[in-house]
Amino acid sequence: MLKRICLSGWMRGMKANPNYLHLKKTVPKERFTLLQGGTRSGKSYSCIYYLIDLCSKHDGIEIDIVRDTFTALKATAWKDFKDVLMQHQLYDPNSHNKTDKIYNLNGNIISYYGADDPGKIHGRSRDVLWVNEANQLDEETVDQLFPRTRHRVIMDYNPSMPTEHWLDNYINDYPPIITTYNDNPHLTKSQINDIERKRNKPYWWAVYGTGERTKPTGVIFNDWAKDKFDDSLPYIYGMDFGYVNDPTTLIKIAVDSRRIYTKELLYKTELSTDNIAEILAGLVDKNDLIVADNAEPRLIAEIQQKGFNIVPCTKGRDSIRLGLVKMMDYQIVSEEDDYNMHKELNNYVWNDRKSNTPIDDYNHLIDALRYGFDELMQDNQFYFA
């Protein structure tokens, strides 16, 4: 029988890490416990000590530790977990099944794996789940993990994430504790100095220094609002194609002298041509013009054959930069429930501001918007600048 772990090594001057105290207080009562914090705030080690302490008091519990990839998990959370066990003379190699990635601690089964292992994500259940660096997992993955967890979910994360994220639903219902490096009494003076040297980098300091969420620096569209689409204006549709990693998107667009109105209609991965045509049939009139990514001529031709008025966009030299600069003269008005559009507007940033080069991310609806907007601007009756 495993003796209860003495936490004196985790204490300094009778001050325990607030993350650990939050776990002790919250996990017994709540379905979800969230730890939000900056770099070196002690989130992961608090989870490790809490789970070891849990295993010292009980047996027969199934615990899973998950991160976005197994490579990352093995180098961070699981390595730290094993190191703590060894530090307290609790590690037994005979209890460690490295092939199946299972450790038996005091009769409790601890499984550790990455979200890049579909068999583990879709196939097993557990009593307690610890999601390490939860902000790096996608919503589809956690939607598989959470219903298969019988009792408690612990998530730790740093707030280096979009201002619109699946974690928001859990943050609202289960407010996290927010900690910083100042809450970790075990850091050396050199480590603290290394962190505090980044005070002159506003985004880094906000996220990793203070543990707070903030808008990424260099956001392209600063002037946007949530409001109803103006149905009195002439409109057009923009479409961008994706498949596995990127979604296929459709957006409705109208323009007046000051605003670009948008309405998000489609944002979905793994759509075949037949799937797209079926969805379009429920969203647009077949006479309505759809301007789509010209990089997919075969797909456009197949959709045309199904009776839709879809044409390729025109991409000239420097068309991305020129299109974005022109759109920045307008306020973008997006409907209240257009979640993905809001996420892109909050996180589409300049990769190189001097050359007006944007990142190639958070742009699936924005690219579709740009295709349709450029088409509208080619007709003088829509040009109000």
Short mmCIF file of N, CA and C in Angstrom, two decimals, residues 4 44 53 65 121 134 138 198 208 218 318 325 328 365 376:
data_model
loop_
_atom_site.label_atom_id
_atom_site.label_comp_id
_atom_site.label_asym_id
_atom_site.label_seq_id
_atom_site.Cartn_x
_atom_site.Cartn_y
_atom_site.Cartn_z
N ARG A 4 0.78 7.88 2.04
CA ARG A 4 0.36 9.20 1.57
C ARG A 4 1.59 10.07 1.35
N SER A 44 1.30 22.54 -13.97
CA SER A 44 1.49 21.11 -14.24
C SER A 44 1.91 20.35 -12.99
N ASP A 53 -1.39 12.44 -4.76
CA ASP A 53 -2.05 12.44 -3.46
C ASP A 53 -3.39 11.71 -3.53
N ILE A 65 -4.04 11.00 -18.67
CA ILE A 65 -3.32 12.26 -18.88
C ILE A 65 -3.16 12.44 -20.38
N ILE A 121 -8.39 8.23 -28.07
CA ILE A 121 -9.38 9.30 -27.90
C ILE A 121 -10.80 8.77 -28.04
N ALA A 134 -4.53 22.47 -22.35
CA ALA A 134 -5.82 22.21 -22.99
C ALA A 134 -6.09 23.13 -24.16
N ASP A 138 -8.16 20.63 -30.08
CA ASP A 138 -9.30 21.19 -30.80
C ASP A 138 -10.59 20.72 -30.14
N LYS A 198 11.13 40.05 -20.36
CA LYS A 198 10.18 40.12 -21.48
C LYS A 198 9.08 41.15 -21.24
N TYR A 208 2.20 35.27 -20.93
CA TYR A 208 3.11 34.41 -20.18
C TYR A 208 3.60 35.03 -18.88
N GLY A 218 -0.99 43.33 -33.77
CA GLY A 218 -0.98 43.35 -35.23
C GLY A 218 -2.25 42.85 -35.87
N ASP A 318 -0.19 40.44 -56.00
CA ASP A 318 -0.37 41.16 -54.73
C ASP A 318 -1.84 41.32 -54.36
N VAL A 325 -6.12 45.78 -47.81
CA VAL A 325 -5.98 47.23 -47.60
C VAL A 325 -7.27 47.94 -47.99
N MET A 328 -9.96 47.43 -45.38
CA MET A 328 -9.70 48.15 -44.13
C MET A 328 -10.28 49.56 -44.13
N LEU A 365 -12.85 32.24 -43.61
CA LEU A 365 -14.00 33.09 -43.94
C LEU A 365 -13.54 34.42 -44.51
N LEU A 376 -17.51 42.60 -55.92
CA LEU A 376 -18.42 43.73 -55.79
C LEU A 376 -17.74 45.05 -56.17
#
